[in-house]
Amino acid sequence: MPRTALAPDLSPGEATAPRVQGWCPGALRPMMSGDGLVMRLRPRLARFTREQILGICDAAMRHAAGLIDLTSRANLQVRGVAQADWPALIDIFGGLGLLDEDTGLESRRNLLVAPDWVAGDDTERIATELLARLDELPDLPAKVGFAIDAGAAPRLLDDSADFRIERGAHGGLILRADGRVAGVPLAAGAEVDALIALVRWFADGGGKVSGRMARHPAPLPAWAMGDVAPGPSAGALRSGVHALGVVCALPFGQVRAEDLAQAVRSSGALALRATPWRRVLLEGAAPDAAPRLAPGWPDMDVADLAGWRVEACAGAPFCSQASVETRPLAYRLLELAQQGRLGAQRGAAPAGADTRTVHVSGCAKGCAHPAAAAVCLTGRAGAFDLAFDARPGEPPQTADLGMDAVLARLGVN
Ligand code: SF4
């Protein structure tokens, strides 16, 4: 049974100011953000059943801000949770079978699964076995994660994981440690044994200090030093009809809970498969249902943005900290990025700055993208501050701009 304590375990990241945390939030151990607690729900096999996803949507509307995030590790986040509402949500999510027994298992279940698996294939078989054997893993640094990517071709090559079981160029499966270009072939049926053995080697050899496999300086044990490269990438799932249902884009990785519930109901979806690419696969959705996860906004796939990334937080009216709506401006910027019209207004990027991001933040807390962005728009007193190569709250180049003035200032209206 999941733990049902009376207060969330917020330590050590309970401050509301944005900063890089050394751990990932869960449901049992939520993280405080600018708009309240963030509760992260990790699906098993990348899949939430219809009952689970509708239950999450209903809970987000009744006990949180009514918004759901899709993370880059294919988890769902319910955000804007008041501390007083956390126990009720724990009960609801526990009843839906979404929780782990304790925070240790919750953080260890950091498992990215290729979302287009089918019953009986290698991805389903191996991921199911690993889930059943999580208690055999040693204590690990909080951000260490796994990828099971054993379809006909790997899809998760560009997505973060410390240890991977994936399809190799030779057609069989390999075990590959992050930071290595090649992996070791695996015997059928012994894949999880090998993964656990490599993880134990990492932990026994100072993995706690290294933090992540890619930073671990020790040479791999001889048995794990293979020379088989992963197979050619099948790439991310694209929006549209899929053999398993319909793939839908979530601009900004965020959806209103009521829109998601409506899309699930109207499409007849049997489940939602979460991907790390800001898209979800509505499993079993009718091909002609054309579910929309952002009704009223242009239907665009965020993969086609000419190298740009547009980030936006919930903004007004969803977050009480916001004095501006973020979405109208963010959607307009998405359109401009798609048209290839963003770029000339970039400032001089300091070392380490992200030079391809436009960030529309409802306030200076910058929940959606705490790092520097090439174009940073921060809401303040009902208008936007504009800065280049900056974080929200840093001194603006121009202040007090409405949406049209922002676009004019960027030369793209
Ligand atoms: S307005 Fe945006 S950045 Fe500010 S606290 Fe709310 S979600 Fe975070």
Coordinates of C-alpha atoms and ligand atoms in Angstrom, one line a residue:
M1 CA 0.0 0.0 0.0
P2 CA 1.2 3.5 -0.7
R3 CA 2.2 5.7 2.1
T4 CA -0.5 8.1 3.2
A5 CA 1.2 10.6 5.4
L6 CA -0.4 13.8 6.4
A7 CA 2.1 16.1 4.8
P8 CA 4.2 16.0 1.6
D9 CA 7.9 15.3 2.0
L10 CA 9.2 18.5 0.5
S11 CA 12.8 18.4 1.7
P12 CA 15.3 19.4 0.4
G13 CA 13.7 21.3 -2.5
E14 CA 10.9 23.1 -0.8
A15 CA 11.9 26.7 -1.6
T16 CA 9.6 28.4 -4.2
A17 CA 12.5 30.1 -5.9
P18 CA 13.6 28.3 -9.1
R19 CA 16.8 26.3 -8.9
V20 CA 18.3 23.1 -10.2
Q21 CA 17.2 20.3 -7.8
G22 CA 19.2 17.2 -7.3
W23 CA 16.1 15.0 -7.4
C24 CA 13.0 14.6 -9.4
P25 CA 9.5 15.1 -7.9
G26 CA 7.1 12.3 -7.5
A27 CA 3.6 12.0 -6.2
L28 CA 4.7 10.8 -2.7
R29 CA 7.5 13.4 -2.7
P30 CA 6.2 16.4 -4.6
M31 CA 8.2 19.5 -5.4
M32 CA 7.1 23.0 -4.6
S33 CA 6.9 25.3 -7.6
G34 CA 5.8 28.8 -8.1
D35 CA 2.1 27.8 -8.5
G36 CA 2.0 25.1 -5.8
L37 CA 3.1 21.5 -5.4
V38 CA 4.0 19.5 -8.5
M39 CA 2.9 15.9 -8.3
R40 CA 4.6 13.7 -10.9
L41 CA 2.9 10.4 -11.9
R42 CA 5.0 7.8 -13.5
P43 CA 3.2 5.4 -15.8
R44 CA 3.9 1.7 -16.0
L45 CA 5.0 0.8 -19.5
A46 CA 4.4 4.4 -20.6
R47 CA 0.7 3.7 -20.3
F48 CA -2.2 5.1 -18.3
T49 CA -5.4 3.2 -18.6
R50 CA -8.6 5.1 -19.6
E51 CA -9.8 4.9 -16.0
Q52 CA -6.5 6.3 -14.8
I53 CA -6.2 9.2 -17.2
L54 CA -9.8 10.2 -16.6
G55 CA -9.3 10.0 -12.9
I56 CA -6.1 12.1 -13.1
C57 CA -8.0 14.7 -15.2
D58 CA -10.9 14.8 -12.7
A59 CA -8.5 15.1 -9.8
A60 CA -6.5 17.9 -11.4
M61 CA -9.7 19.9 -12.0
R62 CA -11.1 19.3 -8.5
H63 CA -7.9 19.5 -6.4
A64 CA -5.3 21.4 -8.5
A65 CA -5.0 24.1 -11.1
G66 CA -6.6 22.0 -13.8
L67 CA -3.4 21.7 -15.8
I68 CA -1.4 18.6 -16.7
D69 CA 2.2 18.6 -17.9
L70 CA 3.9 16.0 -20.0
T71 CA 7.6 15.8 -19.0
S72 CA 10.6 14.9 -21.1
R73 CA 10.7 11.6 -19.3
A74 CA 7.2 10.8 -20.4
N75 CA 5.6 11.3 -17.0
L76 CA 2.5 13.4 -16.2
Q77 CA 2.5 16.2 -13.7
V78 CA -0.5 17.6 -11.9
R79 CA 0.5 21.1 -10.9
G80 CA -0.8 23.9 -8.8
V81 CA -1.6 21.6 -5.9
A82 CA -2.2 23.3 -2.5
Q83 CA -0.5 21.5 0.4
A84 CA -4.0 21.0 2.0
D85 CA -5.1 19.1 -1.2
W86 CA -2.1 16.8 -1.3
P87 CA -3.6 14.0 1.0
A88 CA -6.8 13.9 -1.1
L89 CA -4.8 13.5 -4.3
I90 CA -2.7 10.8 -2.7
D91 CA -5.8 8.9 -1.9
I92 CA -7.2 9.3 -5.4
F93 CA -4.0 8.3 -7.1
G94 CA -3.5 5.4 -4.8
G95 CA -7.0 4.2 -5.6
L96 CA -6.1 4.3 -9.3
G97 CA -3.0 2.2 -8.8
L98 CA -0.7 5.0 -9.7
L99 CA 1.5 5.1 -6.6
D100 CA 4.5 3.1 -5.3
E101 CA 4.9 1.6 -1.9
D102 CA 7.4 4.3 -0.8
T103 CA 9.5 7.2 -2.1
G104 CA 12.5 4.9 -2.6
L105 CA 10.7 2.7 -5.1
E106 CA 9.0 5.8 -6.6
S107 CA 12.3 7.4 -7.4
R108 CA 13.9 4.1 -8.6
R109 CA 11.0 3.6 -11.1
N110 CA 12.7 6.1 -13.4
L111 CA 12.0 4.1 -16.5
L112 CA 11.6 5.4 -20.0
V113 CA 9.8 2.9 -22.3
A114 CA 9.4 3.1 -26.0
P115 CA 5.7 4.0 -26.2
D116 CA 4.7 2.0 -29.3
W117 CA 5.3 -1.4 -27.8
V118 CA 2.8 -4.2 -28.5
A119 CA 1.8 -7.1 -26.2
G120 CA 4.4 -9.8 -26.2
D121 CA 7.2 -7.8 -27.8
D122 CA 10.7 -7.4 -26.3
T123 CA 10.0 -3.9 -24.9
E124 CA 6.9 -5.1 -23.0
R125 CA 8.6 -8.3 -21.8
I126 CA 11.8 -6.6 -20.5
A127 CA 10.1 -3.5 -19.0
T128 CA 7.6 -5.7 -17.2
E129 CA 10.4 -7.9 -15.8
L130 CA 12.5 -4.8 -14.7
L131 CA 9.4 -3.3 -12.9
A132 CA 9.0 -6.6 -11.0
R133 CA 12.7 -6.5 -10.0
L134 CA 13.2 -2.9 -9.0
D135 CA 13.9 -3.9 -5.4
E136 CA 17.1 -5.7 -6.7
L137 CA 18.6 -2.4 -7.7
P138 CA 21.0 -0.7 -5.3
D139 CA 20.5 2.8 -3.9
L140 CA 21.2 5.2 -6.8
P141 CA 21.7 8.9 -7.3
A142 CA 18.2 10.5 -7.7
K143 CA 18.4 11.3 -11.4
V144 CA 19.7 7.9 -12.6
G145 CA 17.2 6.5 -15.2
F146 CA 16.7 3.6 -17.5
A147 CA 15.4 3.2 -21.1
I148 CA 13.8 0.1 -22.5
D149 CA 13.9 0.6 -26.3
A150 CA 13.6 -2.8 -27.8
G151 CA 11.3 -2.4 -30.7
A152 CA 12.3 -3.1 -34.3
A153 CA 14.4 0.0 -34.2
P154 CA 15.3 2.3 -31.3
R155 CA 13.3 5.4 -30.7
L156 CA 14.8 6.8 -27.5
L157 CA 18.4 7.5 -28.7
D158 CA 18.0 11.3 -28.1
D159 CA 16.3 10.9 -24.7
S160 CA 18.1 10.8 -21.4
A161 CA 18.9 7.5 -19.7
D162 CA 21.9 6.2 -17.8
F163 CA 21.4 2.5 -18.8
R164 CA 19.7 1.3 -21.9
I165 CA 18.5 -1.9 -23.3
E166 CA 17.9 -1.2 -27.0
R167 CA 17.9 -2.7 -30.5
G168 CA 21.4 -2.9 -31.8
A169 CA 22.7 -2.5 -35.4
H170 CA 23.1 -6.3 -35.6
G171 CA 19.3 -6.8 -35.0
G172 CA 19.6 -8.2 -31.5
L173 CA 19.4 -6.4 -28.2
I174 CA 22.3 -4.6 -26.5
L175 CA 23.0 -3.1 -23.1
R176 CA 24.6 0.3 -23.4
A177 CA 25.8 2.6 -20.7
D178 CA 25.3 6.4 -21.2
G179 CA 28.3 8.1 -22.7
R180 CA 29.3 5.0 -24.7
V181 CA 28.6 4.8 -28.4
A182 CA 28.3 1.0 -28.4
G183 CA 26.9 -1.7 -26.2
V184 CA 27.3 -5.4 -25.4
P185 CA 25.0 -7.9 -27.0
L186 CA 22.5 -9.5 -24.7
A187 CA 21.4 -13.1 -24.4
A188 CA 17.6 -13.6 -24.8
G189 CA 16.0 -13.8 -21.5
A190 CA 19.0 -12.5 -19.6
E191 CA 18.6 -8.8 -20.4
V192 CA 17.4 -7.6 -17.0
D193 CA 20.1 -9.7 -15.2
A194 CA 22.7 -7.9 -17.2
L195 CA 21.2 -4.5 -16.6
I196 CA 21.0 -5.1 -12.8
A197 CA 24.6 -6.3 -12.8
L198 CA 25.8 -3.2 -14.6
V199 CA 23.9 -0.9 -12.3
R200 CA 25.4 -2.7 -9.2
W201 CA 28.8 -2.3 -10.7
F202 CA 28.1 1.5 -11.1
A203 CA 26.8 1.8 -7.5
D204 CA 29.7 -0.3 -6.0
G205 CA 32.3 1.7 -7.9
G206 CA 31.4 5.2 -6.7
G207 CA 28.2 5.9 -8.7
K208 CA 26.8 8.0 -5.8
V209 CA 29.7 10.4 -6.2
S210 CA 29.6 10.5 -10.0
G211 CA 25.9 11.1 -10.0
R212 CA 25.2 10.0 -13.6
M213 CA 26.7 7.2 -15.7
A214 CA 28.0 9.5 -18.4
R215 CA 30.2 11.2 -15.7
H216 CA 31.4 7.9 -14.2
P217 CA 35.1 7.8 -14.9
A218 CA 35.7 4.0 -14.3
P219 CA 36.2 1.8 -17.4
L220 CA 33.3 -0.6 -17.9
P221 CA 33.8 -4.2 -16.7
A222 CA 35.1 -6.4 -19.5
W223 CA 31.9 -8.2 -19.9
A224 CA 30.0 -5.0 -20.5
M225 CA 32.4 -3.5 -23.1
G226 CA 30.7 -4.4 -26.3
D227 CA 31.2 -3.0 -29.8
V228 CA 27.7 -3.1 -31.2
A229 CA 26.2 0.3 -32.0
P230 CA 22.5 0.9 -31.6
G231 CA 20.5 0.5 -34.8
P232 CA 19.4 3.4 -36.9
S233 CA 16.8 5.5 -35.0
A234 CA 13.2 5.2 -35.9
G235 CA 12.7 8.7 -34.5
A236 CA 10.0 10.2 -32.4
L237 CA 6.3 9.4 -33.1
R238 CA 4.8 12.0 -35.2
S239 CA 1.3 13.5 -34.8
G240 CA -1.5 11.8 -36.7
V241 CA -3.0 8.4 -37.1
H242 CA -0.9 5.5 -35.8
A243 CA -1.3 1.7 -35.9
L244 CA -2.2 1.9 -32.2
G245 CA -4.5 4.9 -32.2
V246 CA -3.9 8.6 -32.8
V247 CA -0.8 10.7 -31.8
C248 CA -1.6 14.2 -30.6
A249 CA 0.8 17.1 -29.9
L250 CA 0.8 19.0 -26.6
P251 CA 2.2 22.5 -27.3
F252 CA 4.4 23.5 -24.4
G253 CA 4.0 20.0 -23.0
Q254 CA 0.9 21.1 -21.2
V255 CA -2.8 20.5 -21.5
R256 CA -5.9 21.6 -19.7
A257 CA -7.3 18.6 -17.8
E258 CA -10.8 19.2 -19.2
D259 CA -9.5 19.2 -22.8
L260 CA -7.6 16.0 -22.2
A261 CA -10.6 14.3 -20.6
Q262 CA -12.8 15.4 -23.5
A263 CA -10.3 14.1 -26.1
V264 CA -10.1 10.7 -24.4
R265 CA -13.9 10.4 -24.2
S266 CA -14.7 11.7 -27.7
S267 CA -12.1 9.6 -29.4
G268 CA -13.0 6.4 -27.6
A269 CA -9.4 6.0 -26.4
L270 CA -8.7 2.9 -24.2
A271 CA -5.5 4.3 -22.8
L272 CA -3.0 7.1 -23.0
R273 CA 0.6 6.3 -23.8
A274 CA 3.0 9.0 -22.7
T275 CA 6.0 9.9 -24.9
P276 CA 9.1 12.1 -24.1
W277 CA 8.4 14.2 -27.2
R278 CA 5.5 16.4 -26.1
R279 CA 3.1 14.1 -27.8
V280 CA 0.7 11.4 -26.4
L281 CA -0.6 8.4 -28.2
L282 CA -4.3 7.9 -27.5
E283 CA -4.4 4.2 -27.7
G284 CA -7.5 2.8 -29.5
A285 CA -8.7 6.2 -30.5
A286 CA -10.8 6.2 -33.7
P287 CA -8.6 7.3 -36.7
D288 CA -11.3 9.8 -37.7
A289 CA -11.9 11.1 -34.2
A290 CA -9.2 13.9 -34.7
P291 CA -9.0 14.6 -30.9
R292 CA -7.7 18.1 -30.1
L293 CA -5.7 18.7 -27.0
A294 CA -5.5 22.4 -27.4
P295 CA -8.9 23.4 -28.9
G296 CA -9.1 27.0 -30.1
W297 CA -5.4 27.1 -30.9
P298 CA -3.6 26.2 -34.1
D299 CA -3.0 22.5 -34.4
M300 CA 0.8 22.3 -34.8
D301 CA 3.4 19.7 -34.2
V302 CA 6.2 21.2 -32.1
A303 CA 8.7 19.1 -34.0
D304 CA 8.5 21.6 -36.9
L305 CA 9.9 24.8 -35.4
A306 CA 13.0 25.4 -37.5
G307 CA 15.3 24.5 -34.6
W308 CA 13.5 26.8 -32.1
R309 CA 11.9 25.8 -28.9
V310 CA 9.0 27.8 -27.4
E311 CA 8.5 27.4 -23.7
A312 CA 5.6 28.8 -21.7
C313 CA 4.2 28.3 -18.3
A314 CA 0.6 28.1 -17.3
G315 CA 0.3 31.9 -16.9
A316 CA -3.0 33.6 -16.1
P317 CA -5.7 32.6 -15.3
F318 CA -4.3 29.2 -14.2
C319 CA -1.5 30.4 -11.9
S320 CA -2.2 32.9 -9.2
Q321 CA 1.3 34.3 -9.5
A322 CA 0.8 35.4 -13.1
S323 CA -0.3 38.9 -14.2
V324 CA -0.4 38.0 -17.9
E325 CA -1.7 35.3 -20.1
T326 CA 1.2 33.4 -21.6
R327 CA -0.5 31.2 -24.2
P328 CA -1.7 33.7 -26.8
L329 CA 1.8 35.1 -27.2
A330 CA 3.4 31.7 -27.0
Y331 CA 1.2 30.3 -29.7
R332 CA 1.9 33.3 -31.9
L333 CA 5.6 32.7 -31.4
L334 CA 5.2 29.0 -32.3
E335 CA 3.6 30.1 -35.6
L336 CA 6.5 32.5 -36.3
A337 CA 9.0 29.8 -35.4
Q338 CA 7.2 27.4 -37.8
Q339 CA 7.4 30.0 -40.5
G340 CA 11.1 30.4 -40.0
R341 CA 10.7 34.1 -38.9
L342 CA 12.5 33.9 -35.6
G343 CA 16.2 34.3 -35.4
A344 CA 17.4 37.7 -36.4
Q345 CA 16.6 39.2 -33.0
R346 CA 18.9 37.0 -31.0
G347 CA 21.3 38.7 -28.7
A348 CA 24.9 37.9 -27.9
A349 CA 24.7 34.6 -26.1
P350 CA 26.8 34.2 -23.0
A351 CA 28.7 30.9 -22.6
G352 CA 26.3 28.1 -21.8
A353 CA 23.1 30.0 -22.8
D354 CA 20.4 28.2 -24.6
T355 CA 20.3 30.1 -27.9
R356 CA 17.3 28.5 -29.5
T357 CA 14.6 29.0 -26.9
V358 CA 11.9 31.6 -26.6
H359 CA 10.5 31.7 -23.1
V360 CA 7.2 33.3 -22.2
S361 CA 7.0 33.3 -18.4
G362 CA 4.0 34.5 -16.4
C363 CA 6.3 35.9 -13.7
A364 CA 9.9 36.0 -12.7
K365 CA 9.9 32.5 -11.2
G366 CA 10.3 31.0 -14.7
C367 CA 8.9 27.6 -13.9
A368 CA 8.8 26.4 -17.5
H369 CA 12.5 27.1 -18.2
P370 CA 14.6 28.3 -15.4
A371 CA 17.7 28.6 -17.7
A372 CA 18.6 31.5 -19.9
A373 CA 16.7 31.8 -23.2
A374 CA 17.5 33.6 -26.4
V375 CA 14.3 35.6 -26.1
C376 CA 12.9 35.9 -22.6
L377 CA 9.5 37.5 -22.0
T378 CA 8.5 37.9 -18.4
G379 CA 5.1 39.0 -17.1
R380 CA 5.1 41.8 -14.7
A381 CA 2.2 44.1 -13.6
G382 CA 0.0 43.0 -16.6
A383 CA 2.7 43.4 -19.3
F384 CA 5.8 41.8 -20.6
D385 CA 9.5 42.6 -20.0
L386 CA 11.7 41.6 -22.9
A387 CA 15.3 40.5 -22.5
F388 CA 17.7 38.6 -24.7
D389 CA 19.8 35.7 -23.5
A390 CA 18.4 36.1 -20.1
R391 CA 16.4 34.3 -17.4
P392 CA 13.0 35.5 -16.1
G393 CA 13.5 38.4 -13.7
E394 CA 16.9 39.5 -15.1
P395 CA 17.1 43.2 -16.1
P396 CA 15.0 43.7 -19.3
Q397 CA 16.1 45.5 -22.4
T398 CA 12.5 46.8 -22.8
A399 CA 9.8 46.8 -20.2
D400 CA 6.0 47.1 -20.1
L401 CA 5.1 45.7 -23.5
G402 CA 1.8 44.3 -24.6
M403 CA 1.6 41.4 -27.0
D404 CA 1.6 43.5 -30.2
A405 CA 4.4 45.6 -28.9
V406 CA 6.5 42.5 -28.1
L407 CA 6.0 41.3 -31.7
A408 CA 6.8 44.7 -33.1
R409 CA 10.0 44.9 -30.9
L410 CA 11.0 41.5 -32.3
G411 CA 10.3 42.7 -35.8
V412 CA 7.9 39.9 -36.6
N413 CA 4.4 41.4 -36.3
Ligands
SF4_1 S1 3.2 32.5 -13.5 FE1 4.4 30.9 -14.5 S2 6.5 31.2 -13.8 FE2 5.2 32.3 -12.4 S3 4.8 30.9 -10.7 FE3 3.1 30.7 -12.2 S4 3.7 29.0 -13.5 FE4 5.5 29.7 -12.4

